[in-house]
Each structure stands twice: as C-alpha cells, then as structure tokens.
Amino acid sequence: MSDHFKVKMKSIDDYENRPKAENPLKIQDLTLRDGHQSLFATRGRTEDMIPVAEMMDEIGFWGVEVWGGATFDTMHRFLNEDPWQRIRTLKRYFKKTPFSMLLRGQNVVGYRNYADDVAKAFVEKAAENGMDIFRTFDALNDFRNFETVVAAIKDCGKHFQGCICYSLTEPRMGGDVYNLDYYIQKAKDLEKMSADSICIKDMAGLMAPYDAFELIKALKETTDIPIHLHSHFTSGMAPMTHLKAVEAGVDIIDTCMSSYAYRTSHPAVEPLVMTLLGTNRDTGFDIKALAEINNVLEKEVLPKYKYLLDDSKVSIIDINVLLHQTPGGMLSNLVNQLREMDALDRIDEVYAELPKVRKDLGQIPLVTPTSQIVGTQTVNNVLFDDENENYKMITAQVKDLCYGLYGKTAVPISAKLQKKALKGYERGKKPITCRPGEVIEPELEKAKKDLKGLTTDLEDIILYTLYPVTGKKFLMYKYGREPVPDSMKAKTLEDVKKEEELIARAKAGKLVEKNNEAVPEKSEHTRSFNVFVDNEFFKVSVDEPDGPPVVTYAQPPAAAPTAMSHGQLQPVVQSPVVVPQTPVVSAAPSVPSAPTPPPVPKPSSSKTESKPAASTASAAEADGTPLKAPMPGMIVRYEKEVGDLVSEGDAVVVLEAMKMENALPAPVSGTIKAINYKSGDSVSKNDVLCIIG
Ligand code: CO
C-alpha cells in the first residue's frame, strides 16, 4: 500500500470522476444472502430485494451473492417462496453484475452429503437459472467433496471459487492443525483443481488482522489465482482484518450495505470505499449511489425486518466468539435451543462442553453443517448425559460423521466415540475412507417416484431431495394441494405500521379497554358448549342475562350435517344465538340449569396413524408408556407403525432439532399402541409422540 491521496479532491462531488486506481480492490456484496442470513435469520423476501436491485447493479460489484447457504432452506420452509424463482426474478434486475452463490460442495445446500446425481443436477439447474460464481466449500475442508460439483461447474462454463474454511484451535493462527502450512497446502490443492479464485472463509470472524496479513501475503506468493476474503464482523476485528488483507494484496473482499452490516454480519462497504479513496486500491465506487441504496433499504425494507434483529445487547460485538470460536449463527441457534427447552441457564456448561465435543469429532471447522452437528451434540450431552455415561443421545449426523460420510476430519475422531456411535449403525461398524459420494446411492429416481402425481419438474425434485419433509409441504402449497398458512405470508409496510401502532398503544396501556365492572355471577341460564376448531377443543360457557337463548332458527334434523353428532357442535361462538341441539322453546324452563358438559370425546379409532395431538395425547397416555419428546423439534418420520412390536432401545421416531436428527428409542418393550403425530408436525418438549403398551 502506498501513494495515499494521489488525487486531490475538494468536495464529495469531485469523487465521481476520479481516475481509476492501478489495482482497484474488487468487492462482492453479500447483502442479499449472508447479510440478511446473519442479521435477520435469512428471512429476506425477493420482493424486498427488487427495490434496490437495479441500483446495486450500477455500483460495479465484482459479484452479488444472492443465493445458497440457508436461503434455499428458509425460503421454502418459512417464506413459501420457490428458491429457484428467486434467481430468475433477480436476474431480470441485475443485468451486469455476476451472481454468486454459496455451495456446500457435496452438501449442496443441505446438511449432509448427497448423492452425485443430486449434486450434479443441482449445479446444472443453478447455472441454467443464472448463477455465475459458485463459491464452494466443505465443512471439513475435504476437497474430495468438491469433485462432483466442480466437474459440473466447469462443464457449465461457470466460475469455480474454492473455499478454505478458516478455523483455529488456539486464539491465533498456528498450532498443530490450523497453521500457515495448512492453508498454503489447501490453496495448492485448490490450484490443482483449477479453481478460478480462492476464498478464505472466516465464518466466525476469528481472523486477526496480522494473521490476515501473514496469510494473504503467503497465499499471494504461493499462487496467481485471485484471493478473496470473507470475514464476519462478529468479534469486531473484521474491518481491521480487511485493511491488513488489502495491504497484503488481497484481490476481492466481501462486504454488506451498511444497514445489513456489522453484528454477526460483515463490515460495511461504505467505510472501506472511503478508506481506499484516492489510493492505488481505490474501488472506484460512487459513495453517493451507495448512500441512496441504503436510504431505500432503511425506509422501505428494513422496517419489515427489524423485529428479527437481536437487539438484546447494546454492544454490536460478540466477545464470546473470541473465547469459544463459535460462528454467530451457531451461537444464536444454541441459545434458542436452550431457551425452548427451558435450559438457558446451562449455556456456560454448553460453552465448556463445546471444545471437548469438537475435539472428539476430529477438531473440525465450525461452519454449516458441522457447527450444527457439534452444537446439537453439545446440547444433547449437557442435557442428557449423566455421571455414568457420556454421549447418551448421539444424533444421526454425528453417527454419519463417525462413519466418514462427511469426509476426512482434520485429526482422527476419538476412537471411543466412533465405536459407540457406530454400534448398530445402519451402514456398518467399519468407517469408510473413500470419497463419501462414492457410497451414497443415487437419490433422484426415488424422489421422482415419491412426487408422482404432484410434479415432474426437476427443480421441485431437487428441492424435495434436499428437504424431504419441508420440501414436500412446500410443494403441496405450490400446487394448491394445501392452503398456505398465514404465518408464511409476506408482511407489508402497512402491516408493520399497524403492528407498531398496536405496540405503542400497548406500551401506553391503551390496548385493552379495561373492564372495571365486577365479573358477574354465572346465572342459572349458563349453558356450556363444546367447541371444536381444527380438532382443538374448547369449552365455552354462554350466559344470556335475560334468560335462555331464543331459538331463531332450528335446523331440521334431516338437513343437519352428519358430522354434528352429539357433543360436536359447530363452532359458532361469535353469535350469542347458538343453535342448540335440542330445540328450546323461548323462555321455557326446560333447559337444565348448569348442565354437565358432555365428556371430552375420545378420539375415534380411525385407521390413520396420525391423529391430532391435542385430543389424543391425554386420552392415550393412560394405556401405556409414553415416549415423550425430549426437546422441541419436528417429526421427520416414525420408524414403527401402530401394532408393531418394539424392544426397549429400538428407534421409534426420528425428531429433527436444530436441523439435526435424533432417533428416539423406545423407553420400554411392547407394542406401539398409538402414534400421535405425522411427518412434518412440530412438537414441543414433553409432547407424547407415541404410546407403547
Ligand atoms: Co458467511
């Protein structure tokens, strides 16, 4: 770095026509992917990207990251958006700037290694839809997991950016595992794979500025391939790290628009543009144009999302990341998981256990999906282990990792843990050493069969393969087979305004008109009704102060729908004039005073295995031993059916929590008497999943 302020400028207006720098720093913008993923739980909707898309296209970014990572997951799971459609839509607005995506190698955009046919088809479809740069990483830095996707990326004529996940076992770069030699060797490996650029992916913001200088300088001396730095702000070091990397000759840097920057996201672009202005690394960007983009984001977009921002702390820097080396997203996952289980007070135990679990699992870098694998297993250990046994509940993903299905770990996995994890493991006791893709059976043909009658579109089939449970749900919405839940629908600025007004009124104590009248005594005319709303049961008492309700309309019995059997009154609670089952003559004293409500109906013993939980759990609990959910999560599948014999310890149901699957064992031997949920259902801690009698 030299020659500061070659160009003399008097005012901000002079900057626009400044001469081009000798070696301008290239910038990739992450606002539309990592930015909202880091700050707003990836909830950004396509419609909220469109207002700034054309303006962003004018800036001169080297690339805009718009896809991959958690976007694919969140879009179909929470936003009812087709992820494939997002690229096509945004491509209409970004006419010049290349699109970039984060690809998890053989993990594609999911949480495990998929078969080669899936990985190949995914890349081809992404390229066809307009993806230009494939930033490819593997959570174990096992580049054998790149082989299939890289061949596809190259075949499509696209840019292969090879990532090295930046990890540490000590506070600074060095030590036995993640030292300078490690990274140099990895860069050489990527060069051999014909990488078009190399990215150092510092997902947790662990890279210290002077380590960045040393590392980038060494990489620049090792290879001619452009070096790209991705460093999260989380620990607060990233702006300094960026500057030292620029001084060491880094070619490309990742930033966000300022309103999507900092906290667990990335440094903002604007200060960097200003810092380099007039130097030989000047980005050449128009800072006023950047300000305009931020203006739109602040006014038109962010009001819809700021409720998602974790503002529980005043500080925007997370010191814990320097102590525990956990990526920001992983930390918030851990906290959420513990909170849902009423165990937030055990966070310090989790922090203490985490490095142990990581070491047992081969000192792997912590990035999706390994951050979830290590994180969930750590939570399981803290909550379920006792003094006699460690690793009492091992997730399916830890078993896969021990088998070698994710690839080769940085150091060997603890032999003791490996042996325990692979006891009864479906693929066998002996771990593999080959490329994981070699042992994973093709998956697309089966998915095609599963979706027969619903869709034959390859994009749908890939989505379903990556996310069988939530993907299927999404496709049911997409093809109108099921109504879209309101919770998945977009919020408008109007909605936000209304919500804010409500909150303001609530804060001012004006939300509820407080009824100062004393609660009246129940009269002799009080009548109770059982009301069923979507299988939920409510007991409602209706009291007419002036006597029993007047029958204004009595439905002739012949026309009454058959479903209106005894005790199943249709939910018409809005009207005080409830149509009673037995016609009541006006003012007649025939209504018994305070009638005993009919008992809660027992669930009909229908043939379907899955029954609504609310009405079955309590009734069925009496008949055997319940298998309760040890944690909140989503039912992936039941391994058994009603009537099946099980032995104590047999896996009965697979529960997904924090994206990891836990096979829950039968607490006793016996017969499955009842199954209370179905695949895709969400359950809370202690919900009765099934009954064994
Ligand atoms: Co990132």
XYZ file of C-alpha atoms and ligand atoms in Angstrom:
694
model
C 0.000 0.000 0.000
C 1.440 3.350 -0.932
C 0.775 6.685 -2.581
C -2.045 7.957 -0.443
C -4.246 10.639 -1.899
C -2.752 10.880 -5.299
C -5.962 12.521 -6.339
C -6.806 15.807 -4.694
C -10.489 16.350 -4.136
C -12.247 19.326 -2.681
C -15.746 18.008 -2.213
C -17.670 14.764 -2.422
C -18.826 15.767 -5.924
C -15.247 15.633 -7.215
C -15.032 11.945 -6.327
C -17.354 10.850 -9.072
C -14.937 11.467 -11.901
C -11.752 10.443 -10.138
C -9.224 8.473 -12.159
C -9.232 4.701 -11.964
C -6.830 3.133 -9.482
C -3.925 0.970 -10.662
C -5.148 -2.112 -8.861
C -8.687 -1.478 -7.645
C -9.897 -3.677 -4.831
C -12.806 -5.773 -6.044
C -15.852 -6.026 -3.815
C -18.517 -8.673 -3.614
C -21.745 -7.602 -1.959
C -23.423 -10.043 0.431
C -26.448 -8.011 1.489
C -28.939 -10.244 -0.273
C -27.581 -13.517 1.132
C -25.191 -13.529 4.056
C -26.334 -10.077 5.215
C -29.937 -10.975 5.942
C -28.919 -14.517 6.839
C -26.642 -13.200 9.582
C -28.928 -10.474 10.919
C -32.490 -11.460 10.064
C -32.466 -15.242 10.153
C -32.439 -15.375 6.330
C -35.996 -14.102 6.219
C -35.448 -11.566 3.429
C -38.061 -11.913 0.706
C -37.402 -11.500 -3.004
C -39.923 -8.658 -3.213
C -37.768 -6.721 -0.737
C -34.647 -7.171 -2.866
C -36.190 -5.799 -6.027
C -36.352 -2.125 -4.888
C -32.534 -1.932 -4.696
C -31.549 -4.478 -7.319
C -31.135 -2.123 -10.287
C -29.306 0.455 -8.171
C -26.942 -2.206 -6.871
C -26.310 -3.414 -10.387
C -24.845 0.034 -11.197
C -22.237 0.072 -8.415
C -19.628 -2.116 -10.070
C -19.529 -5.002 -7.621
C -17.369 -7.942 -8.673
C -20.323 -10.129 -7.766
C -23.521 -10.098 -5.748
C -24.184 -13.077 -3.556
C -27.880 -13.843 -3.812
C -28.340 -17.498 -3.026
C -27.155 -20.591 -1.223
C -26.413 -21.124 2.398
C -29.623 -21.015 4.336
C -31.639 -19.166 1.693
C -32.734 -22.321 -0.065
C -33.895 -23.807 3.212
C -35.598 -20.750 4.683
C -37.387 -19.722 1.522
C -39.374 -22.901 1.091
C -39.675 -23.638 4.821
C -40.785 -20.258 6.143
C -41.462 -17.864 3.293
C -43.396 -20.050 0.868
C -41.066 -18.885 -1.886
C -39.642 -21.063 -4.589
C -35.854 -20.665 -4.243
C -35.314 -21.294 -7.960
C -37.660 -18.496 -8.852
C -35.603 -16.004 -6.827
C -32.594 -16.265 -9.144
C -34.770 -15.897 -12.218
C -36.560 -12.877 -10.771
C -33.422 -11.092 -9.575
C -31.678 -11.779 -12.870
C -34.213 -9.513 -14.554
C -32.913 -6.599 -12.476
C -29.208 -7.419 -12.265
C -28.151 -7.195 -15.886
C -24.413 -6.611 -15.437
C -23.249 -7.939 -12.087
C -22.436 -11.647 -11.876
C -24.464 -13.731 -9.437
C -22.676 -15.658 -6.762
C -23.912 -18.444 -4.550
C -22.579 -20.322 -1.584
C -22.473 -24.020 -2.360
C -21.703 -26.544 0.351
C -19.909 -28.902 -2.027
C -21.418 -32.365 -1.838
C -23.726 -30.997 0.910
C -25.210 -28.850 -1.889
C -27.460 -26.521 0.127
C -28.438 -29.085 2.735
C -26.946 -30.581 5.848
C -25.480 -33.864 4.698
C -23.598 -35.202 1.730
C -25.951 -36.023 -1.108
C -25.508 -38.464 -3.937
C -23.570 -37.450 -7.030
C -26.708 -37.298 -9.174
C -28.226 -34.694 -6.846
C -25.060 -32.571 -6.634
C -24.624 -32.574 -10.410
C -28.267 -31.811 -11.200
C -28.293 -29.004 -8.650
C -25.299 -27.229 -10.191
C -26.674 -27.611 -13.710
C -30.055 -26.187 -12.714
C -28.468 -23.310 -10.791
C -26.268 -22.449 -13.775
C -29.222 -22.656 -16.132
C -31.165 -20.230 -13.943
C -28.379 -17.655 -14.000
C -25.817 -18.489 -11.339
C -22.337 -17.370 -12.404
C -19.948 -17.849 -9.483
C -20.070 -20.997 -7.364
C -18.358 -20.318 -4.067
C -17.798 -23.878 -2.973
C -16.829 -25.001 0.481
C -16.696 -28.154 2.516
C -17.159 -28.042 6.257
C -14.238 -30.432 6.784
C -12.060 -28.802 4.087
C -12.089 -32.239 2.464
C -11.864 -31.253 -1.182
C -12.856 -34.700 -2.388
C -16.332 -33.357 -1.643
C -15.762 -30.802 -4.425
C -15.080 -33.293 -7.181
C -18.613 -33.818 -8.442
C -19.780 -30.219 -8.263
C -16.567 -28.808 -9.710
C -16.860 -31.029 -12.768
C -20.419 -29.771 -13.236
C -19.468 -26.106 -12.668
C -16.669 -26.384 -15.229
C -18.920 -28.189 -17.708
C -21.398 -25.328 -17.434
C -18.577 -22.843 -18.112
C -19.018 -21.130 -14.752
C -16.611 -19.684 -12.165
C -15.405 -22.153 -9.535
C -14.366 -20.378 -6.389
C -12.731 -22.818 -3.986
C -13.094 -22.014 -0.301
C -10.866 -22.827 2.589
C -12.781 -22.644 5.857
C -10.724 -20.615 8.300
C -10.582 -22.339 11.631
C -8.475 -22.153 14.772
C -7.805 -24.300 17.790
C -5.903 -21.539 19.542
C -6.654 -17.831 19.830
C -4.418 -17.033 16.842
C -3.399 -18.796 13.644
C -0.900 -21.561 14.357
C -0.774 -24.654 16.491
C -0.787 -28.237 15.294
C -3.744 -28.168 12.961
C -4.737 -24.805 11.511
C -1.338 -23.194 10.867
C 0.023 -21.308 7.873
C 1.238 -24.514 6.216
C -2.267 -25.966 6.428
C -3.765 -23.069 4.492
C -0.927 -22.947 1.944
C -1.359 -26.654 1.270
C -5.109 -26.251 0.886
C -4.570 -23.393 -1.594
C -2.228 -25.608 -3.623
C -4.863 -28.334 -3.634
C -7.419 -25.862 -4.989
C -4.984 -24.698 -7.647
C -4.696 -28.308 -8.797
C -8.483 -28.433 -9.053
C -8.382 -25.444 -11.443
C -10.051 -23.014 -9.065
C -10.820 -19.691 -10.744
C -10.407 -17.930 -7.405
C -9.675 -18.929 -3.815
C -11.723 -17.705 -0.881
C -10.663 -17.708 2.736
C -13.941 -18.165 4.527
C -13.743 -16.759 8.040
C -17.290 -17.584 9.057
C -16.904 -16.757 12.738
C -14.816 -13.598 12.403
C -11.821 -15.252 14.045
C -9.156 -13.907 11.720
C -6.959 -11.362 13.437
C -5.615 -8.502 11.301
C -1.943 -9.502 11.490
C -2.774 -13.143 10.795
C -4.681 -11.944 7.742
C -1.641 -10.016 6.582
C 0.650 -13.021 7.003
C -1.820 -15.447 5.436
C -2.784 -13.338 2.412
C 0.832 -12.412 1.724
C 1.837 -16.066 1.817
C -1.062 -17.049 -0.434
C -0.211 -14.334 -2.937
C 3.334 -15.706 -3.046
C 2.037 -19.251 -3.492
C -0.420 -18.771 -6.323
C -1.529 -16.388 -9.044
C -5.174 -17.255 -8.543
C -7.135 -14.255 -7.184
C -7.576 -14.369 -3.396
C -10.932 -13.436 -1.892
C -11.559 -12.752 1.794
C -14.851 -13.448 3.568
C -14.648 -12.354 7.195
C -17.611 -11.896 9.509
C -17.711 -8.893 11.817
C -18.866 -10.886 14.876
C -15.727 -10.379 17.003
C -15.216 -6.805 15.822
C -11.875 -7.471 14.117
C -13.036 -7.704 10.513
C -12.659 -4.039 9.401
C -9.045 -4.095 10.618
C -8.566 -7.538 9.106
C -9.860 -6.239 5.786
C -7.426 -3.359 5.779
C -4.445 -5.570 6.578
C -5.584 -8.006 3.881
C -5.755 -5.134 1.389
C -2.230 -4.144 2.371
C -1.128 -7.740 1.824
C -2.590 -7.661 -1.675
C -5.947 -9.414 -1.369
C -7.877 -9.203 -4.631
C -11.528 -9.344 -3.570
C -13.297 -8.554 -0.302
C -16.833 -9.285 0.880
C -18.935 -6.536 2.427
C -22.568 -5.620 3.009
C -24.528 -2.436 2.552
C -24.199 -0.622 5.874
C -27.758 -1.304 7.005
C -27.106 -5.054 6.631
C -23.614 -4.877 8.122
C -21.906 -5.431 11.472
C -23.037 -7.599 14.384
C -22.718 -11.191 13.096
C -22.807 -9.941 9.503
C -19.910 -8.296 7.630
C -18.194 -4.934 7.659
C -19.976 -2.286 5.613
C -18.840 -1.292 2.159
C -19.003 2.478 2.634
C -16.160 2.934 5.171
C -13.925 0.700 3.050
C -14.680 2.728 -0.090
C -13.823 5.908 1.806
C -10.686 4.373 3.338
C -9.281 3.420 -0.056
C -10.407 6.532 -1.875
C -7.667 8.085 -3.995
C -5.209 5.253 -3.324
C -3.912 2.619 -5.709
C -6.574 0.204 -4.357
C -9.474 2.657 -4.781
C -12.654 0.699 -5.500
C -13.928 3.415 -7.815
C -17.393 3.152 -6.268
C -19.778 6.097 -6.133
C -20.357 6.622 -2.439
C -23.439 8.753 -3.062
C -25.045 5.923 -5.017
C -24.332 3.587 -2.097
C -25.989 6.074 0.248
C -29.096 6.101 -1.944
C -29.350 2.322 -1.801
C -29.134 2.444 1.955
C -31.821 5.060 2.030
C -34.226 2.730 0.228
C -33.267 -0.218 2.427
C -33.728 1.824 5.604
C -37.086 3.282 4.633
C -38.798 0.665 2.531
C -37.331 -2.650 3.531
C -35.832 -2.794 6.988
C -38.929 -1.723 8.923
C -40.330 -5.132 7.957
C -37.356 -6.998 9.359
C -36.040 -5.086 12.303
C -38.203 -7.089 14.680
C -35.943 -10.035 13.816
C -32.796 -8.210 14.825
C -31.369 -9.473 18.059
C -31.079 -6.218 19.962
C -30.942 -7.823 23.366
C -27.449 -6.425 23.765
C -26.282 -2.874 23.238
C -22.841 -3.962 22.058
C -22.636 -4.983 18.422
C -19.551 -7.086 19.127
C -19.695 -10.599 20.493
C -16.732 -11.200 22.721
C -17.769 -14.831 23.215
C -16.715 -15.639 19.694
C -13.135 -14.830 20.576
C -13.397 -17.143 23.556
C -15.431 -20.003 22.070
C -14.812 -19.710 18.300
C -18.431 -20.343 17.505
C -19.970 -18.694 14.435
C -22.669 -16.158 15.229
C -25.480 -18.173 13.692
C -24.479 -21.204 15.702
C -24.475 -19.226 18.928
C -27.975 -17.929 18.373
C -29.105 -21.472 17.480
C -27.670 -22.800 20.726
C -29.306 -20.058 22.732
C -32.669 -20.615 21.033
C -32.492 -24.353 21.527
C -31.696 -23.987 25.205
C -34.386 -21.364 25.649
C -37.016 -23.606 24.074
C -36.023 -26.322 26.497
C -36.077 -24.005 29.473
C -32.374 -24.591 29.958
C -30.849 -21.255 29.071
C -29.165 -21.217 32.460
C -26.919 -24.031 31.223
C -25.285 -22.009 28.457
C -21.970 -21.889 30.345
C -21.929 -25.688 30.501
C -22.518 -25.705 26.759
C -19.576 -23.362 26.236
C -17.397 -25.635 28.358
C -18.517 -28.832 26.594
C -18.251 -27.486 23.062
C -14.435 -27.636 22.628
C -14.473 -31.193 24.022
C -17.087 -32.362 21.538
C -15.262 -30.615 18.725
C -12.004 -32.314 19.690
C -13.689 -35.728 19.946
C -15.095 -35.158 16.485
C -11.697 -34.500 14.923
C -11.176 -30.737 15.503
C -13.425 -29.940 12.564
C -14.029 -26.351 11.499
C -17.321 -24.947 12.774
C -19.423 -23.988 9.791
C -22.717 -25.298 8.443
C -23.354 -28.172 8.839
C -20.524 -29.049 11.264
C -21.457 -26.133 13.524
C -24.944 -27.631 13.902
C -23.547 -31.132 14.317
C -21.151 -30.085 17.066
C -23.648 -27.633 18.580
C -26.578 -30.031 18.821
C -24.437 -32.861 20.135
C -23.056 -30.497 22.757
C -26.552 -29.508 23.855
C -27.553 -33.185 23.949
C -24.516 -34.005 26.110
C -25.206 -31.187 28.547
C -28.887 -32.056 28.875
C -28.927 -35.851 28.734
C -25.537 -37.180 29.873
C -25.042 -38.288 33.451
C -22.069 -39.283 35.584
C -22.206 -42.852 34.246
C -22.453 -42.172 30.558
C -21.237 -39.631 28.030
C -22.778 -39.197 24.594
C -26.046 -40.721 25.747
C -28.017 -39.349 22.837
C -25.927 -39.314 19.672
C -27.506 -37.594 16.690
C -27.770 -39.361 13.358
C -25.397 -36.777 11.881
C -22.681 -37.494 14.438
C -23.009 -41.164 13.514
C -22.654 -40.257 9.845
C -19.606 -38.143 10.649
C -18.043 -41.015 12.600
C -18.688 -43.316 9.654
C -16.896 -40.942 7.293
C -19.994 -39.801 5.408
C -18.946 -36.158 5.692
C -15.342 -36.832 4.710
C -11.987 -36.788 6.450
C -11.689 -34.812 9.673
C -8.681 -32.581 10.413
C -7.435 -35.028 13.067
C -8.832 -38.522 13.761
C -12.146 -38.814 15.612
C -11.966 -40.182 19.166
C -11.852 -43.967 18.744
C -14.081 -44.484 21.764
C -16.779 -42.163 20.495
C -16.513 -43.596 16.988
C -17.063 -47.115 18.275
C -20.043 -46.091 20.375
C -21.601 -44.061 17.566
C -21.298 -46.888 15.040
C -22.796 -49.548 17.269
C -25.839 -50.702 15.291
C -25.236 -48.040 12.651
C -27.178 -48.865 9.506
C -24.252 -48.696 7.091
C -21.914 -50.765 9.251
C -19.377 -50.583 12.038
C -16.308 -50.014 9.901
C -15.825 -46.386 8.837
C -15.144 -45.588 5.204
C -12.057 -43.754 3.960
C -13.145 -43.110 0.369
C -14.880 -40.019 -1.019
C -18.316 -40.029 0.647
C -20.157 -39.517 -2.646
C -18.937 -42.954 -3.709
C -21.046 -44.782 -1.144
C -24.207 -42.713 -1.368
C -26.776 -44.322 -3.609
C -28.387 -42.156 -6.333
C -31.383 -40.277 -4.982
C -33.235 -38.514 -7.775
C -35.101 -41.521 -9.202
C -36.640 -42.348 -5.859
C -37.612 -38.706 -5.341
C -39.274 -38.682 -8.762
C -41.380 -41.670 -7.741
C -42.272 -40.091 -4.406
C -43.561 -36.994 -6.158
C -45.527 -38.815 -8.840
C -48.840 -37.106 -9.389
C -47.632 -33.895 -7.788
C -44.797 -32.707 -10.027
C -42.279 -33.878 -12.595
C -40.234 -30.668 -12.571
C -36.558 -31.368 -11.862
C -36.238 -28.227 -9.733
C -39.044 -29.482 -7.497
C -37.492 -32.919 -7.375
C -34.125 -31.499 -6.285
C -35.808 -29.361 -3.631
C -37.649 -32.377 -2.297
C -34.479 -34.481 -2.287
C -32.652 -31.855 -0.244
C -35.583 -31.252 2.113
C -37.952 -34.236 2.027
C -40.295 -33.130 4.809
C -40.491 -29.368 4.434
C -39.905 -29.643 0.697
C -42.969 -31.847 0.316
C -45.025 -29.399 2.365
C -43.869 -26.529 0.191
C -44.768 -28.401 -2.996
C -48.238 -29.081 -1.605
C -48.682 -25.328 -1.171
C -47.087 -24.584 -4.516
C -49.502 -26.824 -6.380
C -52.541 -25.763 -4.403
C -52.988 -29.102 -2.662
C -52.915 -27.425 0.730
C -53.654 -23.856 1.736
C -50.646 -21.673 2.530
C -50.511 -20.940 6.258
C -50.889 -17.263 7.123
C -47.601 -17.337 9.010
C -45.770 -17.839 5.722
C -47.298 -14.874 4.000
C -45.419 -11.626 3.460
C -45.800 -8.594 5.669
C -46.493 -5.242 4.052
C -45.295 -1.878 5.320
C -48.952 -1.250 6.202
C -48.959 -4.348 8.413
C -45.789 -3.155 10.083
C -47.324 0.252 10.720
C -50.401 -1.319 12.283
C -48.249 -3.558 14.465
C -46.159 -0.620 15.606
C -49.283 1.346 16.472
C -50.574 -1.619 18.450
C -47.286 -1.915 20.313
C -47.292 1.813 21.040
C -50.847 1.600 22.369
C -49.972 -1.456 24.429
C -46.971 0.324 25.909
C -49.182 3.278 26.773
C -51.595 0.910 28.472
C -54.333 1.672 25.978
C -54.529 -1.628 24.191
C -57.164 -3.295 26.289
C -60.134 -1.342 27.453
C -60.088 -2.499 30.999
C -63.448 -3.698 32.096
C -63.902 -2.251 35.539
C -67.182 -3.974 36.126
C -67.051 -6.886 38.503
C -67.218 -10.325 36.900
C -70.900 -11.259 37.080
C -72.023 -14.416 38.805
C -72.968 -17.239 36.472
C -76.708 -17.349 36.205
C -78.879 -20.438 36.192
C -79.171 -19.983 32.461
C -75.476 -20.598 31.786
C -75.070 -23.229 29.166
C -71.836 -24.975 28.240
C -70.813 -25.896 24.751
C -68.026 -27.973 23.399
C -66.476 -26.142 20.506
C -64.088 -27.771 18.087
C -61.823 -25.628 15.963
C -59.463 -27.613 13.747
C -59.520 -30.522 16.170
C -58.827 -28.252 19.096
C -61.375 -28.491 21.816
C -62.718 -25.537 23.763
C -65.339 -25.492 26.477
C -67.383 -22.334 26.192
C -69.999 -21.153 28.643
C -72.659 -18.845 27.311
C -74.826 -16.893 29.658
C -77.731 -14.836 28.461
C -78.522 -12.344 31.226
C -82.149 -12.201 30.137
C -82.819 -15.887 30.103
C -82.002 -18.804 27.845
C -81.245 -18.103 24.207
C -84.105 -17.682 21.877
C -84.153 -20.112 19.044
C -84.307 -18.139 15.884
C -83.514 -20.995 13.615
C -83.693 -24.637 14.319
C -82.000 -26.751 11.730
C -84.223 -29.560 10.555
C -82.609 -32.835 11.633
C -82.635 -34.232 8.099
C -80.502 -31.390 6.786
C -78.077 -31.427 9.644
C -74.603 -32.409 8.536
C -73.686 -35.845 9.736
C -70.606 -34.560 11.462
C -72.812 -32.821 14.001
C -73.044 -35.761 16.250
C -73.584 -35.359 19.919
C -71.094 -33.062 21.507
C -69.755 -31.808 18.221
C -71.430 -28.515 17.840
C -70.097 -26.440 15.003
C -68.023 -23.539 16.229
C -70.432 -20.652 16.036
C -69.356 -18.868 19.143
C -69.371 -15.433 17.549
C -73.124 -15.219 17.760
C -74.819 -15.280 21.125
C -77.661 -17.072 19.416
C -76.186 -20.518 19.433
C -78.181 -23.150 17.696
C -78.676 -25.793 20.332
C -79.026 -29.457 19.561
C -82.351 -29.779 21.257
C -84.793 -27.126 20.183
C -85.517 -24.870 23.063
C -88.800 -23.075 23.212
C -88.493 -19.446 24.040
C -88.311 -18.776 27.780
C -89.228 -22.344 28.536
C -87.697 -23.677 31.756
C -86.764 -26.947 30.064
C -83.073 -26.126 29.891
C -81.478 -27.716 32.899
C -79.611 -25.213 34.931
C -75.851 -25.527 34.620
C -75.883 -28.732 32.647
C -72.927 -31.036 32.955
C -70.982 -30.758 29.758
C -70.662 -33.970 27.825
C -67.302 -35.652 28.368
C -64.440 -34.866 26.049
C -64.958 -37.307 23.233
C -62.353 -40.000 22.913
C -60.707 -39.978 19.542
C -62.384 -42.246 17.118
C -60.171 -45.190 16.395
C -59.629 -44.275 12.814
C -57.285 -46.171 10.585
C -54.916 -43.286 10.080
C -51.915 -43.484 12.351
C -51.555 -39.804 12.833
C -54.145 -38.250 14.985
C -54.334 -34.706 16.183
C -52.222 -34.494 19.277
C -54.353 -32.186 21.344
C -57.190 -34.606 21.615
C -55.281 -37.861 21.775
C -52.262 -37.448 23.994
C -54.073 -37.236 27.289
C -56.580 -39.911 26.393
C -53.989 -42.322 25.064
C -51.467 -41.725 27.808
C -53.358 -43.878 30.231
C -52.951 -47.003 28.126
C -49.190 -47.466 28.212
C -45.791 -45.888 28.484
C -45.483 -42.636 26.601
C -42.455 -41.754 24.506
C -42.113 -38.054 25.102
C -40.200 -35.529 23.023
C -37.001 -34.759 24.966
C -36.713 -31.487 23.094
C -38.827 -29.356 20.794
C -38.494 -30.179 17.124
C -40.106 -31.515 14.007
C -41.118 -35.108 13.382
C -39.097 -36.451 10.466
C -40.613 -39.927 10.452
C -41.839 -42.784 12.580
C -39.772 -45.944 12.209
C -42.658 -48.061 13.537
C -46.369 -48.355 12.979
C -49.266 -48.901 15.329
C -49.285 -52.571 16.241
C -45.533 -53.084 15.748
C -43.612 -54.888 18.455
C -40.619 -52.970 19.772
C -37.824 -53.771 22.179
C -36.540 -51.251 24.635
C -33.955 -49.081 22.877
C -35.298 -49.593 19.348
C -35.509 -46.387 17.370
C -39.171 -45.444 17.156
C -39.275 -41.907 15.884
C -36.798 -39.524 14.295
C -37.042 -35.991 15.615
C -35.290 -33.067 13.972
C -33.998 -30.418 16.339
C -31.617 -27.663 15.262
C -31.550 -29.295 11.816
C -30.078 -32.484 13.326
C -31.905 -35.767 13.501
C -32.283 -37.648 16.757
C -33.524 -41.233 16.703
C -35.607 -41.579 19.852
C -35.510 -45.025 21.427
C -38.434 -46.969 22.890
C -38.381 -46.476 26.678
C -39.843 -49.973 27.207
C -40.535 -53.119 25.221
C -44.075 -53.670 23.998
C -46.488 -52.872 21.218
C -46.980 -49.458 19.664
C -50.464 -48.536 20.826
C -50.778 -45.045 19.422
C -48.844 -42.667 17.243
C -49.814 -39.101 17.875
C -48.147 -37.151 15.078
C -47.146 -37.400 11.481
C -44.104 -36.457 9.476
C -43.683 -32.689 9.360
C -45.530 -31.960 12.616
C -43.875 -29.640 15.099
C -43.771 -30.806 18.682
C -42.903 -29.194 21.989
C -40.779 -30.674 24.723
C -42.649 -33.445 26.567
C -45.300 -33.897 23.906
C -46.290 -37.555 23.789
C -45.067 -38.860 20.447
C -46.373 -42.370 20.839
C -47.600 -44.862 23.390
C -46.064 -48.248 23.994
C -48.172 -50.761 25.877
Co -20.639 -16.022 5.856
